[in-house]
Amino acid sequence: MEVQIGGLVGLYGGAVAGILAWWFGRRMAKKQRGLDELHDHIWQKARAISWFFTLASSYLLFTLILFGIELKAGMILGVIILVHLASWAITGMVLSINMNMTEPLKPSKVKFGITIVLASLIIFTILSITTGNWWFLIASIPPTIIGVLCALASEISNEE
């Protein structure tokens, strides 16, 4: 077994970049007095909601294993952490935007947008796992962007 330098650089480089971005973002938010009780509430709620998505992805992956699809531990852990962090970020952004607007987003449009995001991620992840071609995950980016825009579309329609 050989050491994959690119994998090590991506794994630890991504962690270092994430920590630096988190630290820099918190530093900027502190300067602008953005770290208050509302901020803490929003991100705690987003973290709690993201665990439901993580649970759903775990059940989906277990179901794939029960159907006889061979999955490696690295793939499973990668999918689970991607689902957890992406759902945390998307939920946190939607809650932040919703809490800081004068008129809240319409829940039906937000739910529709989140459903689009989840459906596209689940479908393209299953396609990637079953075919062994990870390029299918790139195809999930446009529907995910459309879902996020749908979730935020009520603000655009309210301004017109």
Tab-separated table of N, CA and C in Angstrom:
chain	number	residue	atom	x	y	z
A	1	MET	N	0.850	-1.180	0.000
A	1	MET	CA	0.000	0.000	0.000
A	1	MET	C	0.891	1.236	0.000
A	2	GLU	N	0.679	2.082	-0.937
A	2	GLU	CA	1.509	3.276	-1.053
A	2	GLU	C	0.801	4.494	-0.466
A	3	VAL	N	1.579	5.458	-0.088
A	3	VAL	CA	1.041	6.691	0.483
A	3	VAL	C	0.584	7.595	-0.653
A	4	GLN	N	-0.628	8.103	-0.537
A	4	GLN	CA	-1.158	9.000	-1.548
A	4	GLN	C	-0.951	10.433	-1.079
A	5	ILE	N	0.026	11.080	-1.670
A	5	ILE	CA	0.395	12.439	-1.259
A	5	ILE	C	-0.752	13.416	-1.491
A	6	GLY	N	-1.417	13.297	-2.628
A	6	GLY	CA	-2.540	14.194	-2.919
A	6	GLY	C	-3.662	14.051	-1.907
A	7	GLY	N	-3.921	12.810	-1.496
A	7	GLY	CA	-4.954	12.582	-0.488
A	7	GLY	C	-4.592	13.193	0.850
A	8	LEU	N	-3.311	13.061	1.239
A	8	LEU	CA	-2.862	13.656	2.507
A	8	LEU	C	-2.931	15.173	2.462
A	9	VAL	N	-2.516	15.743	1.325
A	9	VAL	CA	-2.569	17.205	1.183
A	9	VAL	C	-4.014	17.683	1.239
A	10	GLY	N	-4.912	16.981	0.544
A	10	GLY	CA	-6.320	17.373	0.562
A	10	GLY	C	-6.951	17.207	1.931
A	11	LEU	N	-6.638	16.103	2.608
A	11	LEU	CA	-7.223	15.834	3.918
A	11	LEU	C	-6.785	16.864	4.952
A	12	TYR	N	-5.495	17.015	5.094
A	12	TYR	CA	-4.999	17.930	6.124
A	12	TYR	C	-4.988	19.382	5.662
A	13	GLY	N	-4.805	19.606	4.371
A	13	GLY	CA	-4.893	20.974	3.850
A	13	GLY	C	-6.297	21.524	3.974
A	14	GLY	N	-7.290	20.663	3.708
A	14	GLY	CA	-8.684	21.082	3.865
A	14	GLY	C	-9.025	21.389	5.307
A	15	ALA	N	-8.497	20.575	6.228
A	15	ALA	CA	-8.741	20.823	7.654
A	15	ALA	C	-8.106	22.139	8.094
A	16	VAL	N	-6.880	22.377	7.654
A	16	VAL	CA	-6.202	23.625	8.025
A	16	VAL	C	-6.920	24.823	7.418
A	17	ALA	N	-7.324	24.712	6.146
A	17	ALA	CA	-8.046	25.815	5.508
A	17	ALA	C	-9.386	26.068	6.209
A	18	GLY	N	-10.084	25.004	6.591
A	18	GLY	CA	-11.358	25.162	7.296
A	18	GLY	C	-11.186	25.835	8.651
A	19	ILE	N	-10.177	25.428	9.390
A	19	ILE	CA	-9.923	26.037	10.706
A	19	ILE	C	-9.537	27.501	10.561
A	20	LEU	N	-8.682	27.803	9.588
A	20	LEU	CA	-8.299	29.206	9.364
A	20	LEU	C	-9.490	30.051	8.940
A	21	ALA	N	-10.354	29.525	8.063
A	21	ALA	CA	-11.547	30.271	7.639
A	21	ALA	C	-12.498	30.477	8.809
A	22	TRP	N	-12.669	29.452	9.647
A	22	TRP	CA	-13.526	29.572	10.832
A	22	TRP	C	-12.980	30.636	11.770
A	23	TRP	N	-11.672	30.594	12.027
A	23	TRP	CA	-11.053	31.561	12.939
A	23	TRP	C	-11.162	32.974	12.386
A	24	PHE	N	-10.875	33.146	11.078
A	24	PHE	CA	-10.936	34.471	10.468
A	24	PHE	C	-12.364	34.998	10.463
A	25	GLY	N	-13.344	34.125	10.162
A	25	GLY	CA	-14.746	34.543	10.155
A	25	GLY	C	-15.231	34.962	11.534
A	26	ARG	N	-14.841	34.212	12.558
A	26	ARG	CA	-15.233	34.580	13.926
A	26	ARG	C	-14.568	35.884	14.337
A	27	ARG	N	-13.345	36.086	13.931
A	27	ARG	CA	-12.625	37.330	14.267
A	27	ARG	C	-13.324	38.533	13.624
A	28	MET	N	-13.718	38.383	12.356
A	28	MET	CA	-14.414	39.473	11.664
A	28	MET	C	-15.800	39.706	12.276
A	29	ALA	N	-16.484	38.626	12.637
A	29	ALA	CA	-17.810	38.766	13.244
A	29	ALA	C	-17.713	39.436	14.609
A	30	LYS	N	-16.665	39.139	15.345
A	30	LYS	CA	-16.490	39.766	16.654
A	30	LYS	C	-16.247	41.268	16.504
A	31	LYS	N	-15.495	41.655	15.475
A	31	LYS	CA	-15.250	43.080	15.230
A	31	LYS	C	-16.545	43.811	14.883
A	32	GLN	N	-17.456	43.123	14.195
A	32	GLN	CA	-18.716	43.738	13.785
A	32	GLN	C	-19.845	43.437	14.761
A	33	ARG	N	-19.505	42.935	15.919
A	33	ARG	CA	-20.438	42.617	17.003
A	33	ARG	C	-21.532	41.648	16.542
A	34	GLY	N	-21.103	40.628	15.774
A	34	GLY	CA	-22.053	39.662	15.249
A	34	GLY	C	-22.178	38.402	16.076
A	35	LEU	N	-21.355	38.258	17.111
A	35	LEU	CA	-21.402	37.053	17.944
A	35	LEU	C	-22.273	37.329	19.166
A	36	ASP	N	-23.573	37.184	18.996
A	36	ASP	CA	-24.510	37.449	20.088
A	36	ASP	C	-25.360	36.206	20.341
A	37	GLU	N	-26.393	36.368	21.149
A	37	GLU	CA	-27.251	35.230	21.493
A	37	GLU	C	-27.995	34.692	20.270
A	38	LEU	N	-28.382	35.581	19.363
A	38	LEU	CA	-29.088	35.146	18.153
A	38	LEU	C	-28.175	34.260	17.303
A	39	HIS	N	-26.934	34.660	17.146
A	39	HIS	CA	-25.953	33.867	16.401
A	39	HIS	C	-25.786	32.481	17.025
A	40	ASP	N	-25.632	32.441	18.339
A	40	ASP	CA	-25.487	31.152	19.032
A	40	ASP	C	-26.722	30.281	18.855
A	41	HIS	N	-27.906	30.884	18.970
A	41	HIS	CA	-29.161	30.131	18.809
A	41	HIS	C	-29.280	29.554	17.396
A	42	ILE	N	-28.985	30.363	16.395
A	42	ILE	CA	-29.106	29.931	15.009
A	42	ILE	C	-28.204	28.740	14.735
A	43	TRP	N	-26.953	28.818	15.134
A	43	TRP	CA	-26.014	27.761	14.790
A	43	TRP	C	-26.188	26.524	15.665
A	44	GLN	N	-26.710	26.674	16.867
A	44	GLN	CA	-27.048	25.486	17.657
A	44	GLN	C	-28.238	24.760	17.041
A	45	LYS	N	-29.217	25.513	16.586
A	45	LYS	CA	-30.388	24.920	15.933
A	45	LYS	C	-29.975	24.243	14.628
A	46	ALA	N	-29.089	24.896	13.862
A	46	ALA	CA	-28.612	24.306	12.604
A	46	ALA	C	-27.853	23.006	12.861
A	47	ARG	N	-27.053	22.982	13.915
A	47	ARG	CA	-26.304	21.766	14.252
A	47	ARG	C	-27.264	20.637	14.642
A	48	ALA	N	-28.295	20.981	15.396
A	48	ALA	CA	-29.270	19.971	15.795
A	48	ALA	C	-30.015	19.415	14.581
A	49	ILE	N	-30.396	20.272	13.650
A	49	ILE	CA	-31.103	19.827	12.450
A	49	ILE	C	-30.193	18.980	11.572
A	50	SER	N	-28.912	19.335	11.507
A	50	SER	CA	-27.992	18.578	10.652
A	50	SER	C	-27.814	17.142	11.125
A	51	TRP	N	-28.013	16.876	12.413
A	51	TRP	CA	-27.919	15.502	12.896
A	51	TRP	C	-29.046	14.641	12.334
A	52	PHE	N	-30.212	15.222	12.056
A	52	PHE	CA	-31.290	14.462	11.429
A	52	PHE	C	-30.905	14.051	10.008
A	53	PHE	N	-30.265	14.963	9.275
A	53	PHE	CA	-29.795	14.623	7.932
A	53	PHE	C	-28.711	13.560	7.988
A	54	THR	N	-27.840	13.647	8.985
A	54	THR	CA	-26.788	12.649	9.149
A	54	THR	C	-27.393	11.287	9.448
A	55	LEU	N	-28.409	11.261	10.296
A	55	LEU	CA	-29.091	10.009	10.608
A	55	LEU	C	-29.738	9.424	9.357
A	56	ALA	N	-30.381	10.259	8.565
A	56	ALA	CA	-31.025	9.789	7.334
A	56	ALA	C	-29.983	9.233	6.360
A	57	SER	N	-28.838	9.901	6.229
A	57	SER	CA	-27.802	9.387	5.325
A	57	SER	C	-27.225	8.081	5.841
A	58	SER	N	-27.101	7.926	7.152
A	58	SER	CA	-26.617	6.661	7.713
A	58	SER	C	-27.577	5.526	7.380
A	59	TYR	N	-28.865	5.770	7.550
A	59	TYR	CA	-29.852	4.750	7.213
A	59	TYR	C	-29.828	4.424	5.721
A	60	LEU	N	-29.653	5.429	4.894
A	60	LEU	CA	-29.582	5.202	3.455
A	60	LEU	C	-28.372	4.345	3.107
A	61	LEU	N	-27.225	4.639	3.712
A	61	LEU	CA	-26.018	3.857	3.432
A	61	LEU	C	-26.144	2.427	3.960
A	62	PHE	N	-26.753	2.259	5.138
A	62	PHE	CA	-26.993	0.909	5.648
A	62	PHE	C	-27.930	0.135	4.721
A	63	THR	N	-28.928	0.817	4.165
A	63	THR	CA	-29.845	0.175	3.228
A	63	THR	C	-29.109	-0.280	1.979
A	64	LEU	N	-28.195	0.557	1.479
A	64	LEU	CA	-27.401	0.163	0.311
A	64	LEU	C	-26.565	-1.074	0.613
A	65	ILE	N	-25.999	-1.150	1.808
A	65	ILE	CA	-25.207	-2.314	2.198
A	65	ILE	C	-26.095	-3.553	2.264
A	66	LEU	N	-27.306	-3.405	2.794
A	66	LEU	CA	-28.227	-4.533	2.876
A	66	LEU	C	-28.664	-5.036	1.500
A	67	PHE	N	-28.659	-4.134	0.506
A	67	PHE	CA	-28.986	-4.552	-0.853
A	67	PHE	C	-27.789	-5.168	-1.568
A	68	GLY	N	-26.666	-5.280	-0.880
A	68	GLY	CA	-25.511	-5.979	-1.435
A	68	GLY	C	-24.490	-5.096	-2.124
A	69	ILE	N	-24.629	-3.796	-2.028
A	69	ILE	CA	-23.651	-2.900	-2.650
A	69	ILE	C	-22.444	-2.802	-1.715
A	70	GLU	N	-21.267	-3.080	-2.274
A	70	GLU	CA	-20.047	-3.035	-1.461
A	70	GLU	C	-19.606	-1.587	-1.295
A	71	LEU	N	-19.482	-1.164	-0.071
A	71	LEU	CA	-19.034	0.191	0.239
A	71	LEU	C	-17.805	0.106	1.126
A	72	LYS	N	-16.859	0.959	0.863
A	72	LYS	CA	-15.651	1.015	1.684
A	72	LYS	C	-15.854	2.025	2.799
A	73	ALA	N	-15.133	1.836	3.881
A	73	ALA	CA	-15.286	2.707	5.051
A	73	ALA	C	-14.984	4.161	4.711
A	74	GLY	N	-13.991	4.389	3.878
A	74	GLY	CA	-13.655	5.762	3.496
A	74	GLY	C	-14.777	6.458	2.753
A	75	MET	N	-15.425	5.713	1.862
A	75	MET	CA	-16.557	6.289	1.118
A	75	MET	C	-17.696	6.625	2.060
A	76	ILE	N	-17.995	5.692	2.961
A	76	ILE	CA	-19.108	5.901	3.880
A	76	ILE	C	-18.848	7.096	4.783
A	77	LEU	N	-17.657	7.150	5.359
A	77	LEU	CA	-17.331	8.270	6.248
A	77	LEU	C	-17.308	9.593	5.502
A	78	GLY	N	-16.813	9.572	4.260
A	78	GLY	CA	-16.804	10.793	3.457
A	78	GLY	C	-18.202	11.304	3.168
A	79	VAL	N	-19.104	10.397	2.813
A	79	VAL	CA	-20.485	10.792	2.521
A	79	VAL	C	-21.157	11.324	3.784
A	80	ILE	N	-20.954	10.633	4.906
A	80	ILE	CA	-21.608	11.059	6.145
A	80	ILE	C	-21.110	12.428	6.590
A	81	ILE	N	-19.796	12.658	6.538
A	81	ILE	CA	-19.288	13.963	6.978
A	81	ILE	C	-19.696	15.057	5.994
A	82	LEU	N	-19.761	14.719	4.699
A	82	LEU	CA	-20.211	15.704	3.714
A	82	LEU	C	-21.663	16.086	3.958
A	83	VAL	N	-22.513	15.092	4.209
A	83	VAL	CA	-23.929	15.367	4.478
A	83	VAL	C	-24.067	16.199	5.753
A	84	HIS	N	-23.320	15.829	6.786
A	84	HIS	CA	-23.450	16.544	8.058
A	84	HIS	C	-23.008	18.006	7.927
A	85	LEU	N	-21.830	18.226	7.357
A	85	LEU	CA	-21.325	19.601	7.257
A	85	LEU	C	-22.130	20.436	6.267
A	86	ALA	N	-22.537	19.834	5.146
A	86	ALA	CA	-23.323	20.594	4.164
A	86	ALA	C	-24.697	20.952	4.721
A	87	SER	N	-25.343	19.998	5.398
A	87	SER	CA	-26.660	20.315	5.956
A	87	SER	C	-26.545	21.333	7.082
A	88	TRP	N	-25.482	21.283	7.844
A	88	TRP	CA	-25.256	22.275	8.901
A	88	TRP	C	-25.079	23.660	8.283
A	89	ALA	N	-24.260	23.745	7.237
A	89	ALA	CA	-24.007	25.037	6.604
A	89	ALA	C	-25.258	25.585	5.929
A	90	ILE	N	-25.948	24.757	5.176
A	90	ILE	CA	-27.132	25.235	4.451
A	90	ILE	C	-28.228	25.639	5.424
A	91	THR	N	-28.463	24.805	6.446
A	91	THR	CA	-29.489	25.137	7.441
A	91	THR	C	-29.115	26.410	8.194
A	92	GLY	N	-27.852	26.540	8.557
A	92	GLY	CA	-27.404	27.748	9.256
A	92	GLY	C	-27.571	28.999	8.418
A	93	MET	N	-27.256	28.887	7.115
A	93	MET	CA	-27.424	30.047	6.242
A	93	MET	C	-28.888	30.432	6.104
A	94	VAL	N	-29.743	29.430	5.892
A	94	VAL	CA	-31.173	29.720	5.743
A	94	VAL	C	-31.732	30.329	7.030
A	95	LEU	N	-31.362	29.765	8.181
A	95	LEU	CA	-31.836	30.324	9.455
A	95	LEU	C	-31.293	31.730	9.691
A	96	SER	N	-30.028	31.968	9.344
A	96	SER	CA	-29.440	33.302	9.518
A	96	SER	C	-30.151	34.332	8.658
A	97	ILE	N	-30.389	33.959	7.415
A	97	ILE	CA	-31.086	34.886	6.518
A	97	ILE	C	-32.504	35.127	7.015
A	98	ASN	N	-33.173	34.061	7.438
A	98	ASN	CA	-34.556	34.171	7.893
A	98	ASN	C	-34.664	35.018	9.162
A	99	MET	N	-33.738	34.832	10.089
A	99	MET	CA	-33.807	35.567	11.365
A	99	MET	C	-33.427	37.036	11.218
A	100	ASN	N	-32.655	37.363	10.192
A	100	ASN	CA	-32.191	38.738	10.034
A	100	ASN	C	-32.991	39.533	9.017
A	101	MET	N	-34.064	38.951	8.488
A	101	MET	CA	-34.897	39.662	7.520
A	101	MET	C	-36.049	40.347	8.236
A	102	THR	N	-36.559	41.395	7.623
A	102	THR	CA	-37.713	42.074	8.207
A	102	THR	C	-38.969	41.217	8.079
A	103	GLU	N	-39.097	40.533	6.943
A	103	GLU	CA	-40.225	39.615	6.743
A	103	GLU	C	-39.650	38.216	6.527
A	104	PRO	N	-40.034	37.244	7.356
A	104	PRO	CA	-39.436	35.908	7.245
A	104	PRO	C	-39.747	35.220	5.925
A	105	LEU	N	-38.893	34.255	5.568
A	105	LEU	CA	-39.115	33.461	4.362
A	105	LEU	C	-40.379	32.628	4.521
A	106	LYS	N	-41.004	32.318	3.401
A	106	LYS	CA	-42.193	31.466	3.437
A	106	LYS	C	-41.732	30.026	3.639
A	107	PRO	N	-42.223	29.351	4.673
A	107	PRO	CA	-41.752	27.994	4.968
A	107	PRO	C	-41.939	27.012	3.822
A	108	SER	N	-42.994	27.175	3.028
A	108	SER	CA	-43.227	26.226	1.937
A	108	SER	C	-42.112	26.302	0.897
A	109	LYS	N	-41.668	27.508	0.559
A	109	LYS	CA	-40.591	27.653	-0.418
A	109	LYS	C	-39.262	27.166	0.156
A	110	VAL	N	-39.030	27.402	1.432
A	110	VAL	CA	-37.804	26.933	2.064
A	110	VAL	C	-37.784	25.408	2.079
A	111	LYS	N	-38.899	24.793	2.458
A	111	LYS	CA	-38.975	23.330	2.482
A	111	LYS	C	-38.801	22.754	1.081
A	112	PHE	N	-39.385	23.398	0.083
A	112	PHE	CA	-39.244	22.936	-1.290
A	112	PHE	C	-37.783	23.000	-1.735
A	113	GLY	N	-37.117	24.094	-1.427
A	113	GLY	CA	-35.710	24.243	-1.797
A	113	GLY	C	-34.819	23.222	-1.106
A	114	ILE	N	-35.058	23.001	0.181
A	114	ILE	CA	-34.264	22.019	0.919
A	114	ILE	C	-34.543	20.616	0.393
A	115	THR	N	-35.778	20.339	0.001
A	115	THR	CA	-36.115	19.038	-0.576
A	115	THR	C	-35.367	18.813	-1.882
A	116	ILE	N	-35.269	19.849	-2.712
A	116	ILE	CA	-34.514	19.741	-3.967
A	116	ILE	C	-33.051	19.430	-3.676
A	117	VAL	N	-32.471	20.147	-2.711
A	117	VAL	CA	-31.066	19.940	-2.362
A	117	VAL	C	-30.850	18.510	-1.886
A	118	LEU	N	-31.667	18.053	-0.959
A	118	LEU	CA	-31.501	16.707	-0.411
A	118	LEU	C	-31.725	15.632	-1.466
A	119	ALA	N	-32.765	15.799	-2.267
A	119	ALA	CA	-33.052	14.789	-3.291
A	119	ALA	C	-31.907	14.684	-4.286
A	120	SER	N	-31.378	15.819	-4.726
A	120	SER	CA	-30.283	15.761	-5.695
A	120	SER	C	-29.029	15.144	-5.079
A	121	LEU	N	-28.722	15.510	-3.840
A	121	LEU	CA	-27.540	14.927	-3.204
A	121	LEU	C	-27.699	13.425	-2.997
A	122	ILE	N	-28.871	12.990	-2.567
A	122	ILE	CA	-29.086	11.562	-2.334
A	122	ILE	C	-29.044	10.789	-3.650
A	123	ILE	N	-29.727	11.287	-4.664
A	123	ILE	CA	-29.775	10.578	-5.952
A	123	ILE	C	-28.390	10.482	-6.577
A	124	PHE	N	-27.661	11.596	-6.610
A	124	PHE	CA	-26.349	11.567	-7.249
A	124	PHE	C	-25.315	10.816	-6.417
A	125	THR	N	-25.485	10.788	-5.099
A	125	THR	CA	-24.590	9.980	-4.275
A	125	THR	C	-24.834	8.500	-4.526
A	126	ILE	N	-26.088	8.100	-4.608
A	126	ILE	CA	-26.397	6.702	-4.909
A	126	ILE	C	-25.879	6.322	-6.296
A	127	LEU	N	-26.057	7.208	-7.271
A	127	LEU	CA	-25.523	6.941	-8.608
A	127	LEU	C	-24.008	6.781	-8.577
A	128	SER	N	-23.341	7.637	-7.826
A	128	SER	CA	-21.888	7.566	-7.732
A	128	SER	C	-21.437	6.267	-7.091
A	129	ILE	N	-22.124	5.861	-6.043
A	129	ILE	CA	-21.739	4.639	-5.335
A	129	ILE	C	-22.000	3.412	-6.196
A	130	THR	N	-23.146	3.356	-6.837
A	130	THR	CA	-23.493	2.159	-7.608
A	130	THR	C	-22.663	2.031	-8.888
A	131	THR	N	-22.343	3.137	-9.518
A	131	THR	CA	-21.560	3.065	-10.755
A	131	THR	C	-20.063	3.106	-10.498
A	132	GLY	N	-19.671	3.594	-9.335
A	132	GLY	CA	-18.243	3.718	-9.050
A	132	GLY	C	-17.621	4.946	-9.695
A	133	ASN	N	-18.440	5.801	-10.275
A	133	ASN	CA	-17.962	7.011	-10.940
A	133	ASN	C	-18.308	8.219	-10.079
A	134	TRP	N	-17.319	8.799	-9.453
A	134	TRP	CA	-17.556	9.899	-8.521
A	134	TRP	C	-17.821	11.229	-9.216
A	135	TRP	N	-17.742	11.244	-10.540
A	135	TRP	CA	-18.041	12.472	-11.271
A	135	TRP	C	-19.531	12.802	-11.218
A	136	PHE	N	-20.349	11.827	-10.861
A	136	PHE	CA	-21.783	12.099	-10.721
A	136	PHE	C	-22.053	13.117	-9.608
A	137	LEU	N	-21.169	13.173	-8.613
A	137	LEU	CA	-21.367	14.154	-7.534
A	137	LEU	C	-21.223	15.589	-8.051
A	138	ILE	N	-20.414	15.783	-9.081
A	138	ILE	CA	-20.292	17.110	-9.705
A	138	ILE	C	-21.632	17.509	-10.324
A	139	ALA	N	-22.355	16.536	-10.848
A	139	ALA	CA	-23.663	16.817	-11.462
A	139	ALA	C	-24.698	17.251	-10.432
A	140	SER	N	-24.435	17.010	-9.144
A	140	SER	CA	-25.399	17.421	-8.116
A	140	SER	C	-25.277	18.904	-7.767
A	141	ILE	N	-24.250	19.568	-8.250
A	141	ILE	CA	-24.048	20.978	-7.915
A	141	ILE	C	-25.149	21.880	-8.485
A	142	PRO	N	-25.503	21.800	-9.789
A	142	PRO	CA	-26.571	22.686	-10.295
A	142	PRO	C	-27.915	22.517	-9.585
A	143	PRO	N	-28.408	21.267	-9.348
A	143	PRO	CA	-29.676	21.174	-8.616
A	143	PRO	C	-29.569	21.703	-7.191
A	144	THR	N	-28.413	21.537	-6.575
A	144	THR	CA	-28.233	22.062	-5.226
A	144	THR	C	-28.308	23.586	-5.228
A	145	ILE	N	-27.687	24.205	-6.198
A	145	ILE	CA	-27.747	25.675	-6.305
A	145	ILE	C	-29.184	26.119	-6.576
A	146	ILE	N	-29.892	25.392	-7.433
A	146	ILE	CA	-31.294	25.720	-7.721
A	146	ILE	C	-32.140	25.589	-6.457
A	147	GLY	N	-31.886	24.548	-5.663
A	147	GLY	CA	-32.623	24.360	-4.418
A	147	GLY	C	-32.394	25.480	-3.428
A	148	VAL	N	-31.130	25.911	-3.307
A	148	VAL	CA	-30.828	27.020	-2.399
A	148	VAL	C	-31.496	28.296	-2.895
A	149	LEU	N	-31.467	28.523	-4.207
A	149	LEU	CA	-32.123	29.715	-4.758
A	149	LEU	C	-33.634	29.657	-4.558
A	150	CYS	N	-34.218	28.473	-4.685
A	150	CYS	CA	-35.664	28.333	-4.439
A	150	CYS	C	-35.991	28.641	-2.979
A	151	ALA	N	-35.121	28.200	-2.079
A	151	ALA	CA	-35.358	28.453	-0.658
A	151	ALA	C	-35.293	29.936	-0.345
A	152	LEU	N	-34.457	30.652	-1.089
A	152	LEU	CA	-34.301	32.081	-0.836
A	152	LEU	C	-35.148	32.937	-1.772
A	153	ALA	N	-35.913	32.328	-2.662
A	153	ALA	CA	-36.669	33.060	-3.689
A	153	ALA	C	-37.796	33.899	-3.121
A	154	SER	N	-38.301	33.556	-1.960
A	154	SER	CA	-39.415	34.347	-1.425
A	154	SER	C	-38.973	35.770	-1.107
A	155	GLU	N	-37.726	35.955	-0.741
A	155	GLU	CA	-37.221	37.310	-0.489
A	155	GLU	C	-37.186	38.107	-1.781
A	156	ILE	N	-36.778	37.476	-2.882
A	156	ILE	CA	-36.709	38.161	-4.169
A	156	ILE	C	-38.116	38.532	-4.627
A	157	SER	N	-39.067	37.632	-4.484
A	157	SER	CA	-40.429	37.921	-4.933
A	157	SER	C	-41.100	38.976	-4.041
A	158	ASN	N	-40.711	39.052	-2.753
A	158	ASN	CA	-41.282	40.065	-1.867
A	158	ASN	C	-40.781	41.452	-2.205
A	159	GLU	N	-39.533	41.570	-2.706
A	159	GLU	CA	-38.980	42.874	-3.016
A	159	GLU	C	-39.601	43.455	-4.280
A	160	GLU	N	-40.033	42.586	-5.212
A	160	GLU	CA	-40.627	43.078	-6.481
A	160	GLU	C	-42.015	43.494	-6.221
